[in-house]
PDB file of C-alpha atoms in Angstrom:
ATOM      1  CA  UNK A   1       0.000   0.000   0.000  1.00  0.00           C
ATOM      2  CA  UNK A   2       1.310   3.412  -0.497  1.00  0.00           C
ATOM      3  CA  UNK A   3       1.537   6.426   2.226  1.00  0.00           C
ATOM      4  CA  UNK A   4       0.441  10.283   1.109  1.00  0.00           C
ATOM      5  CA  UNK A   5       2.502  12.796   3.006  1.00  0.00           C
ATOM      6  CA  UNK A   6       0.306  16.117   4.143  1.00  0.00           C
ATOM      7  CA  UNK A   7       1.016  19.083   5.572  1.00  0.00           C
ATOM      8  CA  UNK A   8      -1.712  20.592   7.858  1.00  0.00           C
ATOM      9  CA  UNK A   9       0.378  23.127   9.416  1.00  0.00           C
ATOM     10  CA  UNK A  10      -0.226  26.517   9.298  1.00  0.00           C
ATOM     11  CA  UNK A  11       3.169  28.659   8.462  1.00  0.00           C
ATOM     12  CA  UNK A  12       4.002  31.114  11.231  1.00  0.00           C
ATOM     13  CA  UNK A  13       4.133  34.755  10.696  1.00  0.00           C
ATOM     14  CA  UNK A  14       4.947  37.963  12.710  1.00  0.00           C
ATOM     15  CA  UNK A  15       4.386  41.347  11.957  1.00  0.00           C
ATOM     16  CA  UNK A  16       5.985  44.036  12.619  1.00  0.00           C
ATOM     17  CA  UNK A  17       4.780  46.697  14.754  1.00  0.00           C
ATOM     18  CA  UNK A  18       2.998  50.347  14.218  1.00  0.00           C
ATOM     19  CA  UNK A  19       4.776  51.834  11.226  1.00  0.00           C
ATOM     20  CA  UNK A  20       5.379  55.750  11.029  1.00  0.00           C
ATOM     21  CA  UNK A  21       5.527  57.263   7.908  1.00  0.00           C
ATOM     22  CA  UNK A  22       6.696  60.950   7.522  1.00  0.00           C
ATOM     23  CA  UNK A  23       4.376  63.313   5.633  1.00  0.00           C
ATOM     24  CA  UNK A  24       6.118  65.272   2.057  1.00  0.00           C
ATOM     25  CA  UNK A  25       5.081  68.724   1.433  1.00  0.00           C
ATOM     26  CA  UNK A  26       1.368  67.866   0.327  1.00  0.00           C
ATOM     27  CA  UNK A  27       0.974  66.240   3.955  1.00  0.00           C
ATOM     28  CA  UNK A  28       0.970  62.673   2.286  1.00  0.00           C
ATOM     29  CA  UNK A  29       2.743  59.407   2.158  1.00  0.00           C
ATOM     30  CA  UNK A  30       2.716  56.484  -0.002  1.00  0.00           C
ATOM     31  CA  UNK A  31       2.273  53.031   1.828  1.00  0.00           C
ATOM     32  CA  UNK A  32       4.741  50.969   0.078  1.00  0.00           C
ATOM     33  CA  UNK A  33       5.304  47.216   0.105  1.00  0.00           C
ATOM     34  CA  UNK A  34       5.544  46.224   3.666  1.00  0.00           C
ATOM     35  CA  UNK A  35       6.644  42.185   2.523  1.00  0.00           C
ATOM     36  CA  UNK A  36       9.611  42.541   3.339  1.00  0.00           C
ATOM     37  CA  UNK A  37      10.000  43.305   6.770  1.00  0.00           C
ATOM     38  CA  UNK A  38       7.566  39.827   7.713  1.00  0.00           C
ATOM     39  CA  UNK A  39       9.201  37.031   9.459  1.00  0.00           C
ATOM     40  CA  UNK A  40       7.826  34.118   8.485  1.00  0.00           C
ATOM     41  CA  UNK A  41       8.452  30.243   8.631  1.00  0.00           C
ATOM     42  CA  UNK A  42       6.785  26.765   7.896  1.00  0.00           C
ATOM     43  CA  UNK A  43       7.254  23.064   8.672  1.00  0.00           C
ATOM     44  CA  UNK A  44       7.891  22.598   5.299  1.00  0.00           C
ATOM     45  CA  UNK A  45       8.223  25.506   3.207  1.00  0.00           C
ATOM     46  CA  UNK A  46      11.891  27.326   3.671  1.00  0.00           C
ATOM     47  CA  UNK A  47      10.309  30.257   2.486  1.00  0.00           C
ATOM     48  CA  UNK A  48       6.639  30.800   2.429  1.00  0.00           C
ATOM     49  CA  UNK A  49       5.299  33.865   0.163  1.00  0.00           C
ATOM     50  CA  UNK A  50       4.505  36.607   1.633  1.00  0.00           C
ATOM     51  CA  UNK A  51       1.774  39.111   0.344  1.00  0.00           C
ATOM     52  CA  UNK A  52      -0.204  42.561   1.680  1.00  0.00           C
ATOM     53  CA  UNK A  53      -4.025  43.074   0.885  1.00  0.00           C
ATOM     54  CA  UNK A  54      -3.675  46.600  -0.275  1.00  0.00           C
ATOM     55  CA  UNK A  55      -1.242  47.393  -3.629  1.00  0.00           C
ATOM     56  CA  UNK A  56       1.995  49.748  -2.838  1.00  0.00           C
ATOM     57  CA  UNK A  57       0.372  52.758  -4.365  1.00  0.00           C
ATOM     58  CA  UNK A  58      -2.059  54.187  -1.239  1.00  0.00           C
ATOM     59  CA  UNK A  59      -1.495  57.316  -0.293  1.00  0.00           C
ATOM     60  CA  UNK A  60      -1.746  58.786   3.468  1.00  0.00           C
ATOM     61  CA  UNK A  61      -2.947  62.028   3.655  1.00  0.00           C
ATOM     62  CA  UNK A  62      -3.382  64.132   6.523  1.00  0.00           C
ATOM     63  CA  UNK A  63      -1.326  63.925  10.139  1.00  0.00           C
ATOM     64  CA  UNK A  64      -2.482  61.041  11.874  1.00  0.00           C
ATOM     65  CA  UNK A  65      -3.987  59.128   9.134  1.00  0.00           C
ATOM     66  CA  UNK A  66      -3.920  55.561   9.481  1.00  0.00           C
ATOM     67  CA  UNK A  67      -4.349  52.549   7.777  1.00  0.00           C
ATOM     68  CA  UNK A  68      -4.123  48.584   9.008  1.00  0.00           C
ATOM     69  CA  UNK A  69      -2.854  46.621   6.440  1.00  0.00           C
ATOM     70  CA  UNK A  70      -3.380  42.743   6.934  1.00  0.00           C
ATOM     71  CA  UNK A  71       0.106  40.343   5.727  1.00  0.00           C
ATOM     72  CA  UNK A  72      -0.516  37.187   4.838  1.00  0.00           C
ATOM     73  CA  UNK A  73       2.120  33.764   4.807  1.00  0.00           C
ATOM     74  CA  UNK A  74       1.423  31.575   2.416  1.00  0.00           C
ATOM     75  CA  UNK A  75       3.469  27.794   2.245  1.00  0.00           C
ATOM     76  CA  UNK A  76       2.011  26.377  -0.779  1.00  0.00           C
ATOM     77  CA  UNK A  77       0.397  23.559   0.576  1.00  0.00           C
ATOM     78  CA  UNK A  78      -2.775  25.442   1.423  1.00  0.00           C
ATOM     79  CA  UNK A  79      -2.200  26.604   4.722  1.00  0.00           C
ATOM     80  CA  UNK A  80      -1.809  30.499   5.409  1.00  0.00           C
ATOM     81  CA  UNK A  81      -1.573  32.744   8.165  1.00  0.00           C
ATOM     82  CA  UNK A  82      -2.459  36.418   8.738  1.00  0.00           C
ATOM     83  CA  UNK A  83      -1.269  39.166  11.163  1.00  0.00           C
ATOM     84  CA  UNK A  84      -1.885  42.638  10.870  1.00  0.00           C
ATOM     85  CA  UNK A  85       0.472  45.990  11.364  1.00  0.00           C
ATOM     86  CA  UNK A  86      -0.867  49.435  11.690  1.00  0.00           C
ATOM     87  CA  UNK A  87       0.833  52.363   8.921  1.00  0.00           C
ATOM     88  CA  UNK A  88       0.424  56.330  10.637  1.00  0.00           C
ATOM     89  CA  UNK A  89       0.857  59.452   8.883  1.00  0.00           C
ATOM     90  CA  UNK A  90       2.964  62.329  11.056  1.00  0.00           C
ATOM     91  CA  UNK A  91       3.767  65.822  10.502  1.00  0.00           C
ATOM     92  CA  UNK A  92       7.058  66.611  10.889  1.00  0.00           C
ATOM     93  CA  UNK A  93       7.382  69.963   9.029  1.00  0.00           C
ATOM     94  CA  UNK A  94       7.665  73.223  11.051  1.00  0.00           C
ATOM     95  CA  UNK A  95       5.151  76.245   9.458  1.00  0.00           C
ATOM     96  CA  UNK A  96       6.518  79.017   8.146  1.00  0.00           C
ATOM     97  CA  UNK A  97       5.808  82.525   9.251  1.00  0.00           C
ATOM     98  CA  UNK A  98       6.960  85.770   8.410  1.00  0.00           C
ATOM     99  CA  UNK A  99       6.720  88.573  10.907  1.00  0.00           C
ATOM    100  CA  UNK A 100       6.038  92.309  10.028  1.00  0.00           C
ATOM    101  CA  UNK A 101       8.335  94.480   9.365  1.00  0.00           C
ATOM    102  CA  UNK A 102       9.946  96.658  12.413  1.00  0.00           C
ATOM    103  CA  UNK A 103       8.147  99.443  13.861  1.00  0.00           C
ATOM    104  CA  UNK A 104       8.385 102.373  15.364  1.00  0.00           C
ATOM    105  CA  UNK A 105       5.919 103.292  17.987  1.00  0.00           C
ATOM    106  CA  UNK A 106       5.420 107.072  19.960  1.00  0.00           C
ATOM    107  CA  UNK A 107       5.177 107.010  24.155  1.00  0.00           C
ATOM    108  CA  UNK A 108       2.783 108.591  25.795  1.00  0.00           C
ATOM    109  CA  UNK A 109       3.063 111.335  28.507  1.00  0.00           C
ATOM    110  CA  UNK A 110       4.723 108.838  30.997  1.00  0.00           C
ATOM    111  CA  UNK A 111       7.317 108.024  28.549  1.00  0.00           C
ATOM    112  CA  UNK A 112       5.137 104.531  27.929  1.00  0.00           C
ATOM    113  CA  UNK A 113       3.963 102.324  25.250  1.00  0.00           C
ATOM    114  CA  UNK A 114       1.839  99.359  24.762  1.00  0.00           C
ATOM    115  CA  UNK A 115       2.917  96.720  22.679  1.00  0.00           C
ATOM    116  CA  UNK A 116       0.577  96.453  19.788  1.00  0.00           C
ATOM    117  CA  UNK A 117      -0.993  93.110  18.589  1.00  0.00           C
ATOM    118  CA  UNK A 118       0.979  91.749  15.756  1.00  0.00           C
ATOM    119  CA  UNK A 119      -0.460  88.087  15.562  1.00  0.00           C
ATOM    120  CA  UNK A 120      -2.809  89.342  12.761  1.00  0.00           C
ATOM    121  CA  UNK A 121      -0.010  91.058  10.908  1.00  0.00           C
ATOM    122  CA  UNK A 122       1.650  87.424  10.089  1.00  0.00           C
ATOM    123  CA  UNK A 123       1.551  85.388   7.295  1.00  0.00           C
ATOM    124  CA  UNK A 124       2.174  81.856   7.620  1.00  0.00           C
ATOM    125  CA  UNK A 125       1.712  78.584   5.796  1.00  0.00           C
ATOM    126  CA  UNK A 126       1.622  74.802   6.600  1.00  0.00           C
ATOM    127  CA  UNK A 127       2.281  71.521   4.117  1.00  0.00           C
ATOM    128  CA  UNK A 128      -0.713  69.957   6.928  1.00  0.00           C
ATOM    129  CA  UNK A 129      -2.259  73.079   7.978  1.00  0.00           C
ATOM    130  CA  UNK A 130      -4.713  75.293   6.737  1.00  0.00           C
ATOM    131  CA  UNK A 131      -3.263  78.515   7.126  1.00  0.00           C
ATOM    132  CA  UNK A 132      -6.848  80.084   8.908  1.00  0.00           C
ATOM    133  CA  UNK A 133      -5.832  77.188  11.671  1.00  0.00           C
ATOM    134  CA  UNK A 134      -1.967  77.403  12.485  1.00  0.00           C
ATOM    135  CA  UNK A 135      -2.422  79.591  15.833  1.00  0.00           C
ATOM    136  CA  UNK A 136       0.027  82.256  15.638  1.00  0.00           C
ATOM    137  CA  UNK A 137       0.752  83.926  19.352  1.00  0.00           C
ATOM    138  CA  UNK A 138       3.084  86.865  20.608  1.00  0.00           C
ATOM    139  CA  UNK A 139       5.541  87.274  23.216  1.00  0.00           C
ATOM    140  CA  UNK A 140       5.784  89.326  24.711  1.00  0.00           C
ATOM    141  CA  UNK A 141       1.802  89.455  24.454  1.00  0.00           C
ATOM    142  CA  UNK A 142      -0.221  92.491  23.101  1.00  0.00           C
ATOM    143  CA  UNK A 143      -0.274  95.137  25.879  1.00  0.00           C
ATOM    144  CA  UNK A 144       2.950  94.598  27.360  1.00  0.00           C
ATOM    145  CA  UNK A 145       3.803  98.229  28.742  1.00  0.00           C
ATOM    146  CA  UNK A 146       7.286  99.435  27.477  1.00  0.00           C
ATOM    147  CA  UNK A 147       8.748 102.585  28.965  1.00  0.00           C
ATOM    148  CA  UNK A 148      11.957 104.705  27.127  1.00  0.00           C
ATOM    149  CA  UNK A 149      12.804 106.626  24.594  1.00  0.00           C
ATOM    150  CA  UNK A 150      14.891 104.681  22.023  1.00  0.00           C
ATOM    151  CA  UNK A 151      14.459 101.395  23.443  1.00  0.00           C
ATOM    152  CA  UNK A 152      14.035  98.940  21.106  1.00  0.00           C
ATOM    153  CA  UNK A 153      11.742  95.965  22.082  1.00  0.00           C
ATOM    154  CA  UNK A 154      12.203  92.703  20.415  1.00  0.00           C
ATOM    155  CA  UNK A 155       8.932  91.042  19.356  1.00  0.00           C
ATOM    156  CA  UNK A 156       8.634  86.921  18.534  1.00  0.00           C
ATOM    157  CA  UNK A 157       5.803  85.532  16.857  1.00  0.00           C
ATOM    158  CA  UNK A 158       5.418  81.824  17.072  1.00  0.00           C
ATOM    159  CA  UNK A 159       3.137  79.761  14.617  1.00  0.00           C
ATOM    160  CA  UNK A 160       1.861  76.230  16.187  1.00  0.00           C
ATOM    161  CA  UNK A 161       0.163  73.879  13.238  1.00  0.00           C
ATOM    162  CA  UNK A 162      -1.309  72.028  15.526  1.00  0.00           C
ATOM    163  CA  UNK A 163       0.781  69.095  14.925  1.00  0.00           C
ATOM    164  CA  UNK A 164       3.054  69.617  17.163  1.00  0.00           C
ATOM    165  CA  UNK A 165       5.183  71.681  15.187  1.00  0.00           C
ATOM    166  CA  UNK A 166       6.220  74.714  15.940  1.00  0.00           C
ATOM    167  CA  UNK A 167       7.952  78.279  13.922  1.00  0.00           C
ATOM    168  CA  UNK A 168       9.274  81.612  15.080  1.00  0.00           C
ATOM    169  CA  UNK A 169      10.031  84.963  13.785  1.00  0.00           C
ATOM    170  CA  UNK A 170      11.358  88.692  15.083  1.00  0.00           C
ATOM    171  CA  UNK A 171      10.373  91.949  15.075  1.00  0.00           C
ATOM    172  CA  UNK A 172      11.861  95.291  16.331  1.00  0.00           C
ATOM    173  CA  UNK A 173      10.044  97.982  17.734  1.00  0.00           C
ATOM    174  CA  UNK A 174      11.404 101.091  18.572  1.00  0.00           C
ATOM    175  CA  UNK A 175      10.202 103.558  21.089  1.00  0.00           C
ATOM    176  CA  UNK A 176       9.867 106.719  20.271  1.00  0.00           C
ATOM    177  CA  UNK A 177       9.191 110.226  22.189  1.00  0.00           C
ATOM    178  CA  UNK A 178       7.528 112.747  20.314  1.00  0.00           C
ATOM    179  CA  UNK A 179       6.448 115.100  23.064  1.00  0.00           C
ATOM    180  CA  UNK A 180       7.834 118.386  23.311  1.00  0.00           C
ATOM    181  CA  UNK A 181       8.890 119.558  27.291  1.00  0.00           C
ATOM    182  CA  UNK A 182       6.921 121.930  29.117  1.00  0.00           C
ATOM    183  CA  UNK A 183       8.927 124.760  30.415  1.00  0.00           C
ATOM    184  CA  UNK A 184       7.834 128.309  32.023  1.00  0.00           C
ATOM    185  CA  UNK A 185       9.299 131.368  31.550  1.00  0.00           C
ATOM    186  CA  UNK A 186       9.727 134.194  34.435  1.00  0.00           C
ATOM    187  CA  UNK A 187       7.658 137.545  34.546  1.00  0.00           C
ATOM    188  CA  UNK A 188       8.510 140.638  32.143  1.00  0.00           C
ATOM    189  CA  UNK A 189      10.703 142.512  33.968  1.00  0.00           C
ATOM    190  CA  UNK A 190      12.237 145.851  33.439  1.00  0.00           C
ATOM    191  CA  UNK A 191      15.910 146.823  33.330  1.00  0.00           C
ATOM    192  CA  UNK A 192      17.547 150.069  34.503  1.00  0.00           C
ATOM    193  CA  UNK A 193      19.867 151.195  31.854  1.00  0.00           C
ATOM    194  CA  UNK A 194      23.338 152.401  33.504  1.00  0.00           C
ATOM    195  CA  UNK A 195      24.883 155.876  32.908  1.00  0.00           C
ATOM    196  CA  UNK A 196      25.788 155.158  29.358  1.00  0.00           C
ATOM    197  CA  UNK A 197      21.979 154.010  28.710  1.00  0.00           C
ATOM    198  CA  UNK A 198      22.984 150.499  28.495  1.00  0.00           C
ATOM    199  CA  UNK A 199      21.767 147.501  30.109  1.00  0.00           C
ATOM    200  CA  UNK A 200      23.266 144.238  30.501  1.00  0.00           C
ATOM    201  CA  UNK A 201      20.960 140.664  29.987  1.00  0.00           C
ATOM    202  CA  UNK A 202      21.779 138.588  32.521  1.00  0.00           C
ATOM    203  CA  UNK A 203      21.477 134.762  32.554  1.00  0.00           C
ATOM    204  CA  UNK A 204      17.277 133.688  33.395  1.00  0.00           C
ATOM    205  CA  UNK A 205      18.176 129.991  32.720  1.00  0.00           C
ATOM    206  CA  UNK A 206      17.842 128.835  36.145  1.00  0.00           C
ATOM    207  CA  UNK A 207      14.734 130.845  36.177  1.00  0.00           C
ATOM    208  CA  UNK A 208      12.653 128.884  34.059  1.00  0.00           C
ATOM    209  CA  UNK A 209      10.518 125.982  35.587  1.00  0.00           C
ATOM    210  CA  UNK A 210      10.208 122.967  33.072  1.00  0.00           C
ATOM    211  CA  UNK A 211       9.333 118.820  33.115  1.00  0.00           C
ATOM    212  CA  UNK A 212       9.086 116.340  30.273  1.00  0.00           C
ATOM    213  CA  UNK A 213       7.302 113.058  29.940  1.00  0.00           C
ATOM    214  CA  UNK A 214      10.684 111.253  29.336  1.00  0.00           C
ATOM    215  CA  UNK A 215      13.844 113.233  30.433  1.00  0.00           C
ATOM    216  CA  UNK A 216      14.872 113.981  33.756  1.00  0.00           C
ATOM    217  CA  UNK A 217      14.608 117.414  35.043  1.00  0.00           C
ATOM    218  CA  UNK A 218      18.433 117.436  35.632  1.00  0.00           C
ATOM    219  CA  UNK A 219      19.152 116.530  32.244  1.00  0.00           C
ATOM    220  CA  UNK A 220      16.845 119.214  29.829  1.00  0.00           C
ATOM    221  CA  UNK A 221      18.776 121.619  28.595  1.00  0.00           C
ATOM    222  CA  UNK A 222      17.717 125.050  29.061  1.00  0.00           C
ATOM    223  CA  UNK A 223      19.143 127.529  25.952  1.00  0.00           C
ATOM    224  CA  UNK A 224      18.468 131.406  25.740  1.00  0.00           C
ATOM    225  CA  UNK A 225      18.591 133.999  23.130  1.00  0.00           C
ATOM    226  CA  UNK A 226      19.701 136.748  23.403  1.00  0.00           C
ATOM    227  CA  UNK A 227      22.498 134.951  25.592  1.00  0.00           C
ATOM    228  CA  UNK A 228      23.171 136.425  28.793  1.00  0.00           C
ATOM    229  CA  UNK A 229      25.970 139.149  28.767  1.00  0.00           C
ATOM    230  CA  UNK A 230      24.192 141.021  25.722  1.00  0.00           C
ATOM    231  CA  UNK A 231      23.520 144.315  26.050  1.00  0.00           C
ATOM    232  CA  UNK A 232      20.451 146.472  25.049  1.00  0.00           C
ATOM    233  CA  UNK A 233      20.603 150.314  24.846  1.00  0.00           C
ATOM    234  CA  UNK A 234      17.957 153.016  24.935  1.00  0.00           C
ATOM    235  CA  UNK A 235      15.282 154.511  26.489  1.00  0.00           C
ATOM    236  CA  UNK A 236      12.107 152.578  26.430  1.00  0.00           C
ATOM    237  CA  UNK A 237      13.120 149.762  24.387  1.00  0.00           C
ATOM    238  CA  UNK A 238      12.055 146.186  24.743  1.00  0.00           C
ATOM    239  CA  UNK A 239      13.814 143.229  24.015  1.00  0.00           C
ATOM    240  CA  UNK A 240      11.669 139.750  23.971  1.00  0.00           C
ATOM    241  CA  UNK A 241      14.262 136.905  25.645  1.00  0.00           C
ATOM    242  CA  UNK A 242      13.509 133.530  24.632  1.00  0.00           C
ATOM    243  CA  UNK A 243      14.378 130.675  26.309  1.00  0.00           C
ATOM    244  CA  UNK A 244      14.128 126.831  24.916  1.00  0.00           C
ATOM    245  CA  UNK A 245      13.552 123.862  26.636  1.00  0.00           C
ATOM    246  CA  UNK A 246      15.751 120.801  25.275  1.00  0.00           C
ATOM    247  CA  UNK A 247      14.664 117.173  26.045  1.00  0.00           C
ATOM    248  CA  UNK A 248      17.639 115.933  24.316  1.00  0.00           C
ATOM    249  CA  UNK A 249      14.912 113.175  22.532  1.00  0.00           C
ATOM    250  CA  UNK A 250      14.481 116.236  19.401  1.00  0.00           C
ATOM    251  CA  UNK A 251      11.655 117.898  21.156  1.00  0.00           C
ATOM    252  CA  UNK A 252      12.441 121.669  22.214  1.00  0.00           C
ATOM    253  CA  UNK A 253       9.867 123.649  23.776  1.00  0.00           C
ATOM    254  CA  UNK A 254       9.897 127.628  24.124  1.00  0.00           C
ATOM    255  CA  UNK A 255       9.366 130.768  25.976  1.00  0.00           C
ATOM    256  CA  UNK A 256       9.246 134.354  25.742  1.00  0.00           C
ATOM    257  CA  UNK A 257       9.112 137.213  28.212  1.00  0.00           C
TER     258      UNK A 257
END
């Protein structure tokens, strides 16, 4: 009588596990033959085939899109097994953003500023992202108070896609004063010419009460014209003296008596 060999053994197969795939710069990724990284052995096959239910050319599109793709041994005798391995899209690409350009921006009469919202001002663009949803935020944030003349603030904008990717860009802003001192001039007065009908101006500098938003007291300089030491002659003649308040920031500010 004669004997018939069988094999009733299913081949063994293991997957691998969750496979990451990277998305291009139209936020997909082609699923490509995953075959090859099976293991897979039989009882009697040396090498059973090894085959994926979904052709090479699928495309991923959009982060976190998934797709379980089911591999399946083979051993030529009619016996298969299946496992199954999990293929997930990520974003991996940082936004872009471009910040506004620098700006200047005028204190107010205590020398301050608020920093002004440039989140709007922005552009910025995202292979994953629609640009309306990358979140774009300040530092510091709008309505930071800034105090000085000529201090210049830096400004970063950061763009989050969501994704967990993340951009920056800089700005300068500059403060600025604009706003002219305050000063006060003393009373007319009237000078006694001497015996040759002459009179002498003296120095009313000191004289003059003044203040600015930004500059220290100490540190305005007070001018005058005529300068002190010129000399007026006559009977009845009047000479207007005009003193100027300097802020050193390009504001002056006059007087007259």
């Amino acid at each position: 009588f004669d004997f018939q060999v069988e094999d009733r053994t299913d081949p063994a197969i293991t997957c691998p596990g969750t496979q990451i795939r990277y998305a291009d710069a139209n936020c997909e990724a082609l699923i490509e033959n995953l075959t090859n990284l099976v293991q897979s052995s039989d009882n009697c096959t040396n090498f059973p085939a090894i085959s994926q239910d979904i052709d090479s050319t699928i495309i991923l599109s959009g982060h976190n899109d998934a797709m379980l793709i089911t591999l399946t041994a083979d051993d030529g005798n009619g016996q298969q097994s299946s496992c199954s391995v999990s293929v997930v899209l990520k974003d991996t690409t940082s936004p872009s953003i471009v910040c506004p350009v620098d700006s200047t921006i005028f204190v107010d009469g205590n020398c301050e500023a608020e920093t002004p919202d440039f989140q709007g001002l922005a552009t910025s663009n995202d292979n994953c992202t629609d640009p309306a949803m990358i979140v774009i935020t300040q530092s510091p944030a709008p309505g930071t108070s800034f105090a000085g003349d000529d201090i210049v603030e830096t400004i970063t904008l950061t763009a989050d896609d969501g994704n967990g990717n993340f951009a920056q860009c800089t700005l300068d802003i500059t403060l600025q004063d604009t706003t002219s001192p305050a000063i006060g001039c003393p009373p007319s007065i009237t000078l006694v010419v001497d015996g040759s009908c002459e009179v002498t101006i003296a120095d009313y500098r000191s004289s003059v009460s003044t203040s600015d938003n930004c500059t220290d007291f100490a540190d305005i300089i007070i001018s005058q014209s005529p300068a002190a030491g010129f000399i007026i002659r006559g009977d009845g003649f009047v000479q207007t003296v005009t003193l100027t308040a300097d802020d050193q920031k390009g504001n002056t500010e006059d007087c007259l008596f």
